[in-house]
mmCIF file of C-alpha atoms and ligand atoms in Angstrom:
data_model
loop_
_atom_site.group_PDB
_atom_site.id
_atom_site.type_symbol
_atom_site.label_atom_id
_atom_site.label_comp_id
_atom_site.label_asym_id
_atom_site.label_seq_id
_atom_site.Cartn_x
_atom_site.Cartn_y
_atom_site.Cartn_z
ATOM 1 C CA MET Z 3 -3.902 -72.707 -62.012
ATOM 2 C CA PHE Z 4 -1.407 -72.042 -64.894
ATOM 3 C CA LYS Z 5 -3.125 -70.850 -67.775
ATOM 4 C CA ASN Z 6 0.385 -69.902 -69.811
ATOM 5 C CA VAL Z 7 3.757 -71.508 -70.063
ATOM 6 C CA ILE Z 8 7.120 -69.900 -71.733
ATOM 7 C CA VAL Z 9 9.121 -72.006 -73.775
ATOM 8 C CA LYS Z 10 12.100 -71.797 -75.863
ATOM 9 C CA THR Z 11 13.598 -74.853 -78.169
ATOM 10 C CA PRO Z 12 17.227 -75.513 -77.068
ATOM 11 C CA GLY Z 13 20.031 -73.731 -79.965
ATOM 12 C CA LYS Z 14 22.083 -76.401 -81.731
ATOM 13 C CA SER Z 15 25.063 -74.229 -79.413
ATOM 14 C CA TYR Z 16 23.272 -76.118 -76.226
ATOM 15 C CA VAL Z 17 26.330 -78.493 -75.923
ATOM 16 C CA ASN Z 18 28.717 -75.794 -75.210
ATOM 17 C CA GLY Z 19 26.681 -74.285 -72.565
ATOM 18 C CA LEU Z 20 27.528 -73.849 -68.741
ATOM 19 C CA THR Z 21 27.302 -77.148 -67.085
ATOM 20 C CA THR Z 22 29.057 -78.904 -63.676
ATOM 21 C CA SER Z 23 28.070 -82.630 -64.170
ATOM 22 C CA ASP Z 24 30.285 -85.005 -65.888
ATOM 23 C CA LEU Z 25 27.875 -86.955 -67.469
ATOM 24 C CA GLY Z 26 28.847 -86.440 -71.207
ATOM 25 C CA THR Z 27 28.420 -83.939 -74.142
ATOM 26 C CA PRO Z 28 24.300 -83.915 -74.817
ATOM 27 C CA ASP Z 29 23.157 -85.248 -77.823
ATOM 28 C CA TYR Z 30 21.176 -82.206 -79.870
ATOM 29 C CA GLY Z 31 18.841 -84.710 -82.104
ATOM 30 C CA LYS Z 32 17.907 -86.478 -78.511
ATOM 31 C CA LEU Z 33 17.683 -83.046 -76.855
ATOM 32 C CA LEU Z 34 15.417 -81.858 -78.905
ATOM 33 C CA GLU Z 35 13.248 -84.911 -79.059
ATOM 34 C CA GLN Z 36 13.416 -84.694 -74.829
ATOM 35 C CA HIS Z 37 12.074 -80.792 -75.637
ATOM 36 C CA GLU Z 38 8.992 -81.502 -77.759
ATOM 37 C CA ALA Z 39 7.603 -84.009 -75.636
ATOM 38 C CA TYR Z 40 7.480 -81.730 -72.454
ATOM 39 C CA VAL Z 41 5.954 -79.427 -74.682
ATOM 40 C CA GLU Z 42 3.330 -82.029 -75.645
ATOM 41 C CA ALA Z 43 3.292 -82.493 -71.735
ATOM 42 C CA LEU Z 44 2.787 -79.330 -70.943
ATOM 43 C CA LYS Z 45 -0.508 -78.921 -73.420
ATOM 44 C CA GLN Z 46 -1.898 -81.995 -71.577
ATOM 45 C CA CYS Z 47 -1.791 -79.915 -68.629
ATOM 46 C CA GLY Z 48 -4.146 -77.983 -70.172
ATOM 47 C CA VAL Z 49 -1.826 -74.445 -70.510
ATOM 48 C CA GLU Z 50 -1.611 -72.641 -73.652
ATOM 49 C CA VAL Z 51 2.105 -72.772 -74.467
ATOM 50 C CA THR Z 52 4.477 -69.212 -76.185
ATOM 51 C CA HIS Z 53 6.906 -71.451 -78.080
ATOM 52 C CA LEU Z 54 10.157 -68.758 -78.263
ATOM 53 C CA PRO Z 55 12.589 -69.772 -81.433
ATOM 54 C CA ALA Z 56 16.145 -70.610 -80.659
ATOM 55 C CA SER Z 57 18.501 -68.277 -79.961
ATOM 56 C CA GLU Z 58 22.320 -69.692 -80.655
ATOM 57 C CA GLU Z 59 24.005 -66.837 -79.176
ATOM 58 C CA PHE Z 60 22.686 -68.074 -76.088
ATOM 59 C CA PRO Z 61 23.795 -71.273 -75.344
ATOM 60 C CA ASP Z 62 21.410 -71.568 -72.396
ATOM 61 C CA SER Z 63 18.442 -69.598 -73.004
ATOM 62 C CA THR Z 64 16.244 -72.686 -72.965
ATOM 63 C CA PHE Z 65 16.212 -72.420 -69.634
ATOM 64 C CA VAL Z 66 14.112 -69.851 -69.435
ATOM 65 C CA GLU Z 67 12.877 -69.869 -65.471
ATOM 66 C CA ASP Z 68 16.065 -68.099 -64.463
ATOM 67 C CA THR Z 69 15.098 -64.899 -66.515
ATOM 68 C CA ALA Z 70 11.876 -64.099 -64.934
ATOM 69 C CA VAL Z 71 9.917 -64.700 -61.599
ATOM 70 C CA LEU Z 72 5.911 -64.600 -62.160
ATOM 71 C CA THR Z 73 2.973 -63.783 -60.219
ATOM 72 C CA PRO Z 74 -0.480 -63.101 -60.901
ATOM 73 C CA GLU Z 75 0.114 -59.529 -60.664
ATOM 74 C CA PHE Z 76 3.273 -58.981 -61.595
ATOM 75 C CA ALA Z 77 6.785 -59.461 -63.143
ATOM 76 C CA VAL Z 78 10.432 -59.516 -62.151
ATOM 77 C CA ILE Z 79 13.469 -59.501 -65.214
ATOM 78 C CA THR Z 80 16.007 -61.067 -62.724
ATOM 79 C CA ASN Z 81 20.011 -60.100 -63.556
ATOM 80 C CA PRO Z 82 21.011 -63.807 -64.276
ATOM 81 C CA GLY Z 83 24.604 -64.590 -62.046
ATOM 82 C CA ALA Z 84 26.171 -66.362 -64.832
ATOM 83 C CA ASP Z 85 27.899 -64.028 -67.443
ATOM 84 C CA SER Z 86 26.693 -65.337 -70.734
ATOM 85 C CA ARG Z 87 23.242 -65.613 -69.789
ATOM 86 C CA ASN Z 88 22.592 -62.184 -68.759
ATOM 87 C CA GLY Z 89 21.641 -61.469 -72.007
ATOM 88 C CA GLU Z 90 18.742 -63.886 -72.001
ATOM 89 C CA ILE Z 91 16.540 -61.185 -69.858
ATOM 90 C CA LYS Z 92 16.051 -58.503 -73.251
ATOM 91 C CA GLU Z 93 14.296 -61.383 -75.216
ATOM 92 C CA MET Z 94 11.900 -61.893 -71.805
ATOM 93 C CA GLU Z 95 11.189 -59.017 -70.914
ATOM 94 C CA SER Z 96 9.833 -58.059 -74.404
ATOM 95 C CA VAL Z 97 7.702 -61.352 -74.459
ATOM 96 C CA LEU Z 98 6.452 -60.746 -71.431
ATOM 97 C CA LYS Z 99 5.060 -57.536 -72.244
ATOM 98 C CA ASN Z 100 2.056 -59.301 -74.083
ATOM 99 C CA PHE Z 101 1.579 -60.300 -70.769
ATOM 100 C CA TYR Z 102 2.368 -58.193 -68.139
ATOM 101 C CA GLU Z 103 1.856 -54.434 -67.339
ATOM 102 C CA LYS Z 104 3.786 -54.213 -64.164
ATOM 103 C CA PHE Z 105 7.447 -54.965 -63.825
ATOM 104 C CA HIS Z 106 10.542 -54.706 -60.996
ATOM 105 C CA TYR Z 107 14.086 -55.423 -62.169
ATOM 106 C CA ILE Z 108 16.636 -57.262 -59.820
ATOM 107 C CA THR Z 109 19.549 -54.599 -61.170
ATOM 108 C CA ALA Z 110 23.736 -55.317 -60.458
ATOM 109 C CA PRO Z 111 25.216 -55.493 -57.966
ATOM 110 C CA GLY Z 112 22.331 -58.147 -57.136
ATOM 111 C CA THR Z 113 22.311 -61.112 -59.347
ATOM 112 C CA LEU Z 114 19.198 -63.780 -59.710
ATOM 113 C CA ASP Z 115 18.238 -66.901 -60.910
ATOM 114 C CA GLY Z 116 14.649 -67.496 -61.584
ATOM 115 C CA GLY Z 117 15.417 -71.223 -60.675
ATOM 116 C CA ASP Z 118 15.854 -70.110 -56.876
ATOM 117 C CA ILE Z 119 12.391 -69.458 -56.050
ATOM 118 C CA LEU Z 120 9.966 -71.415 -54.982
ATOM 119 C CA GLN Z 121 6.523 -70.160 -54.110
ATOM 120 C CA ILE Z 122 4.138 -71.699 -51.502
ATOM 121 C CA GLU Z 123 0.821 -70.068 -52.055
ATOM 122 C CA ASP Z 124 1.616 -66.447 -50.507
ATOM 123 C CA HIS Z 125 5.169 -67.552 -50.020
ATOM 124 C CA PHE Z 126 8.192 -67.090 -51.716
ATOM 125 C CA TYR Z 127 10.950 -69.013 -50.633
ATOM 126 C CA ILE Z 128 14.663 -66.856 -52.066
ATOM 127 C CA GLY Z 129 17.767 -69.192 -52.399
ATOM 128 C CA ILE Z 130 21.120 -67.841 -52.187
ATOM 129 C CA SER Z 131 23.301 -69.794 -54.229
ATOM 130 C CA GLU Z 132 26.348 -69.322 -56.841
ATOM 131 C CA ARG Z 133 24.357 -67.482 -58.944
ATOM 132 C CA THR Z 134 21.906 -65.069 -56.682
ATOM 133 C CA ASN Z 135 23.559 -63.488 -54.562
ATOM 134 C CA THR Z 136 22.623 -61.811 -51.163
ATOM 135 C CA GLU Z 137 22.143 -58.344 -52.587
ATOM 136 C CA GLY Z 138 19.471 -59.949 -55.703
ATOM 137 C CA ALA Z 139 17.982 -62.110 -52.890
ATOM 138 C CA ARG Z 140 17.379 -58.818 -50.629
ATOM 139 C CA GLN Z 141 16.099 -56.930 -53.577
ATOM 140 C CA LEU Z 142 13.379 -59.908 -54.496
ATOM 141 C CA LYS Z 143 12.609 -59.875 -50.758
ATOM 142 C CA GLU Z 144 11.829 -56.105 -50.822
ATOM 143 C CA ILE Z 145 9.544 -56.242 -54.028
ATOM 144 C CA PHE Z 146 7.745 -59.378 -52.571
ATOM 145 C CA GLU Z 147 7.273 -57.559 -49.222
ATOM 146 C CA SER Z 148 6.042 -54.079 -50.730
ATOM 147 C CA GLU Z 149 3.396 -56.392 -52.795
ATOM 148 C CA GLY Z 150 1.953 -57.858 -50.049
ATOM 149 C CA TYR Z 151 3.401 -61.343 -50.474
ATOM 150 C CA LYS Z 152 5.381 -63.143 -47.651
ATOM 151 C CA ALA Z 153 9.763 -63.689 -48.727
ATOM 152 C CA THR Z 154 12.263 -65.616 -46.612
ATOM 153 C CA ILE Z 155 15.820 -65.948 -47.727
ATOM 154 C CA ILE Z 156 17.498 -69.829 -47.864
ATOM 155 C CA GLN Z 157 20.896 -70.038 -47.899
ATOM 156 C CA LEU Z 158 22.076 -72.997 -50.161
ATOM 157 C CA LYS Z 159 24.533 -75.061 -48.979
ATOM 158 C CA GLU Z 160 24.889 -77.717 -51.757
ATOM 159 C CA PHE Z 161 22.280 -77.699 -54.564
ATOM 160 C CA PHE Z 162 22.578 -75.352 -56.981
ATOM 161 C CA HIS Z 163 19.627 -73.400 -57.445
ATOM 162 C CA LEU Z 164 16.729 -73.868 -54.689
ATOM 163 C CA LYS Z 165 14.342 -76.003 -56.980
ATOM 164 C CA THR Z 166 16.684 -78.281 -57.881
ATOM 165 C CA GLY Z 167 15.927 -80.064 -54.174
ATOM 166 C CA ILE Z 168 12.533 -78.610 -53.723
ATOM 167 C CA ALA Z 169 9.022 -77.848 -55.570
ATOM 168 C CA TYR Z 170 5.444 -77.316 -54.134
ATOM 169 C CA LEU Z 171 2.397 -79.557 -55.252
ATOM 170 C CA GLY Z 172 -0.068 -77.814 -53.717
ATOM 171 C CA ASP Z 173 -1.775 -78.383 -50.923
ATOM 172 C CA ASN Z 174 0.719 -77.716 -48.167
ATOM 173 C CA VAL Z 175 2.669 -80.948 -49.310
ATOM 174 C CA ILE Z 176 6.119 -80.362 -50.855
ATOM 175 C CA VAL Z 177 9.089 -82.607 -52.375
ATOM 176 C CA VAL Z 178 12.144 -82.324 -50.224
ATOM 177 C CA ALA Z 179 15.616 -83.829 -51.234
ATOM 178 C CA GLY Z 180 19.230 -83.637 -49.870
ATOM 179 C CA GLU Z 181 19.488 -80.203 -47.653
ATOM 180 C CA PHE Z 182 15.984 -78.995 -47.299
ATOM 181 C CA ILE Z 183 14.680 -82.045 -45.969
ATOM 182 C CA ASP Z 184 13.755 -81.534 -42.522
ATOM 183 C CA HIS Z 185 14.695 -77.623 -42.974
ATOM 184 C CA PRO Z 186 13.257 -75.690 -40.306
ATOM 185 C CA ASP Z 187 11.964 -73.391 -42.897
ATOM 186 C CA PHE Z 188 10.093 -76.225 -44.166
ATOM 187 C CA ALA Z 189 8.735 -77.489 -41.097
ATOM 188 C CA GLN Z 190 5.151 -76.720 -41.612
ATOM 189 C CA TYR Z 191 4.807 -78.097 -44.770
ATOM 190 C CA LYS Z 192 3.791 -82.290 -44.786
ATOM 191 C CA GLN Z 193 7.141 -83.506 -46.955
ATOM 192 C CA ILE Z 194 7.392 -86.202 -49.749
ATOM 193 C CA LYS Z 195 11.229 -87.271 -49.047
ATOM 194 C CA VAL Z 196 13.764 -88.079 -52.030
ATOM 195 C CA THR Z 197 16.486 -90.645 -50.839
ATOM 196 C CA VAL Z 198 19.353 -89.980 -52.146
ATOM 197 C CA GLU Z 199 19.268 -92.146 -55.428
ATOM 198 C CA GLU Z 200 16.503 -89.962 -56.794
ATOM 199 C CA THR Z 201 17.724 -86.312 -55.740
ATOM 200 C CA TYR Z 202 17.364 -84.943 -59.357
ATOM 201 C CA CYS Z 203 13.203 -85.859 -58.847
ATOM 202 C CA ALA Z 204 12.789 -83.064 -56.727
ATOM 203 C CA ASN Z 205 12.884 -80.930 -59.439
ATOM 204 C CA CYS Z 206 9.492 -81.891 -60.650
ATOM 205 C CA ILE Z 207 6.475 -79.348 -61.640
ATOM 206 C CA ALA Z 208 2.905 -79.377 -60.380
ATOM 207 C CA VAL Z 209 1.234 -78.229 -63.452
ATOM 208 C CA ASN Z 210 -2.874 -77.787 -62.664
ATOM 209 C CA ASP Z 211 -4.272 -81.644 -62.871
ATOM 210 C CA TYR Z 212 -0.594 -83.438 -62.922
ATOM 211 C CA VAL Z 213 2.707 -83.172 -61.542
ATOM 212 C CA ILE Z 214 5.631 -83.921 -64.363
ATOM 213 C CA ILE Z 215 8.447 -86.036 -63.294
ATOM 214 C CA PRO Z 216 11.570 -87.009 -64.862
ATOM 215 C CA LYS Z 217 11.508 -90.463 -65.669
ATOM 216 C CA GLY Z 218 13.168 -93.413 -63.554
ATOM 217 C CA TYR Z 219 12.630 -92.641 -60.311
ATOM 218 C CA GLU Z 220 10.032 -94.575 -58.750
ATOM 219 C CA ASP Z 221 10.057 -94.517 -55.260
ATOM 220 C CA THR Z 222 9.613 -90.535 -55.722
ATOM 221 C CA LYS Z 223 6.673 -91.631 -58.145
ATOM 222 C CA ARG Z 224 5.261 -93.696 -55.684
ATOM 223 C CA GLN Z 225 5.287 -91.346 -53.183
ATOM 224 C CA ILE Z 226 3.965 -88.361 -55.355
ATOM 225 C CA ASN Z 227 0.777 -90.911 -56.302
ATOM 226 C CA GLU Z 228 0.183 -92.107 -53.014
ATOM 227 C CA ALA Z 229 -0.462 -88.614 -51.801
ATOM 228 C CA GLY Z 230 -3.592 -88.577 -54.680
ATOM 229 C CA HIS Z 231 -1.581 -86.885 -57.980
ATOM 230 C CA LYS Z 232 -1.342 -87.999 -61.689
ATOM 231 C CA THR Z 233 1.885 -88.295 -62.931
ATOM 232 C CA ILE Z 234 3.992 -87.517 -66.759
ATOM 233 C CA GLU Z 235 7.161 -88.809 -66.740
ATOM 234 C CA LEU Z 236 9.665 -87.298 -69.287
ATOM 235 C CA ASP Z 237 13.129 -88.788 -69.962
ATOM 236 C CA MET Z 238 15.064 -85.594 -69.144
ATOM 237 C CA SER Z 239 18.854 -87.583 -69.453
ATOM 238 C CA GLU Z 240 19.987 -84.280 -72.187
ATOM 239 C CA VAL Z 241 18.712 -81.907 -69.830
ATOM 240 C CA ARG Z 242 20.255 -82.863 -66.672
ATOM 241 C CA LYS Z 243 23.961 -82.972 -68.574
ATOM 242 C CA GLN Z 244 23.718 -79.457 -68.575
ATOM 243 C CA ASP Z 245 22.030 -79.216 -64.838
ATOM 244 C CA GLY Z 246 18.992 -78.574 -65.940
ATOM 245 C CA GLY Z 247 15.727 -79.926 -64.845
ATOM 246 C CA LEU Z 248 12.132 -80.148 -65.972
ATOM 247 C CA SER Z 249 11.325 -76.747 -63.821
ATOM 248 C CA CYS Z 250 13.827 -74.775 -65.594
ATOM 249 C CA LEU Z 251 12.299 -75.074 -68.836
ATOM 250 C CA SER Z 252 9.208 -73.331 -68.842
ATOM 251 C CA LEU Z 253 8.052 -70.211 -67.281
ATOM 252 C CA ARG Z 254 4.690 -70.944 -65.755
ATOM 253 C CA PHE Z 255 1.897 -68.333 -64.984
HETATM 254 C C1 CIR B 326 22.995 -73.061 -66.722
HETATM 255 O O1 CIR B 326 24.141 -73.402 -65.674
HETATM 256 O O2 CIR B 326 22.479 -72.077 -65.912
HETATM 257 C C2 CIR B 326 22.678 -74.073 -67.165
HETATM 258 N N1 CIR B 326 23.046 -74.962 -67.467
HETATM 259 C C3 CIR B 326 21.582 -74.872 -66.167
HETATM 260 C C4 CIR B 326 20.476 -73.910 -66.091
HETATM 261 C C5 CIR B 326 19.273 -74.819 -64.448
HETATM 262 N N2 CIR B 326 18.092 -73.503 -64.643
HETATM 263 C C6 CIR B 326 17.621 -74.147 -63.237
HETATM 264 O O3 CIR B 326 18.106 -74.558 -62.776
HETATM 265 N N3 CIR B 326 16.225 -73.057 -63.260
#
């Protein structure tokens, strides 16, 4: 069960943030509405929300997931791979001091974004991506193993972050898209396979009794419902324009 989440209001500078998409400039007003709906959905899942104010100096800082990796016992402060985002970890570390006593750190030359980390029970999967390098992944694997967790490093081929294409719903069930479908490292789990057209829906989040999914992906929604999960659907259009998804907008612990 998750008890807490941390979210951060997007600033007006969000529209100037990093993106590889060609979906156009985000509408800031609409984005704020979508972010509020996201926070309301999390509250519906029964978690306590720590809501941080916007930071105009960091356009991508609403994507808090990239700044830390959290377990029940300790927090890992990452070393985000994009220069413009690296300073975001300062605020997050001080906020996490309200919740954690034990900290680990990813340090240069290692880089790592939280979006590249997926926890499945006591096993962490660490993606090597454009943002997480081999050294960052190695450092995190060593941290997890020293703390008694299992860790596997996965080299990404196409996805932006590991969790762009995979989510864990509990009870051994994963949602997978693209390069993770039938991937040997995930063969031990039951798979909900996302069609090419619905790839964006692979970035969904299981929060206590609900799975929060992006709106408009009927086939994946049906499969998740048939697997016995209640869903909450959210319009993510303005988040997607900056390469973001549901997992990126919160730290859940
Ligand atoms: C970035 O490029 O860093 C942001 N525009 C999007 C980050 C998305 N984060 C995530 O998938 N964890």
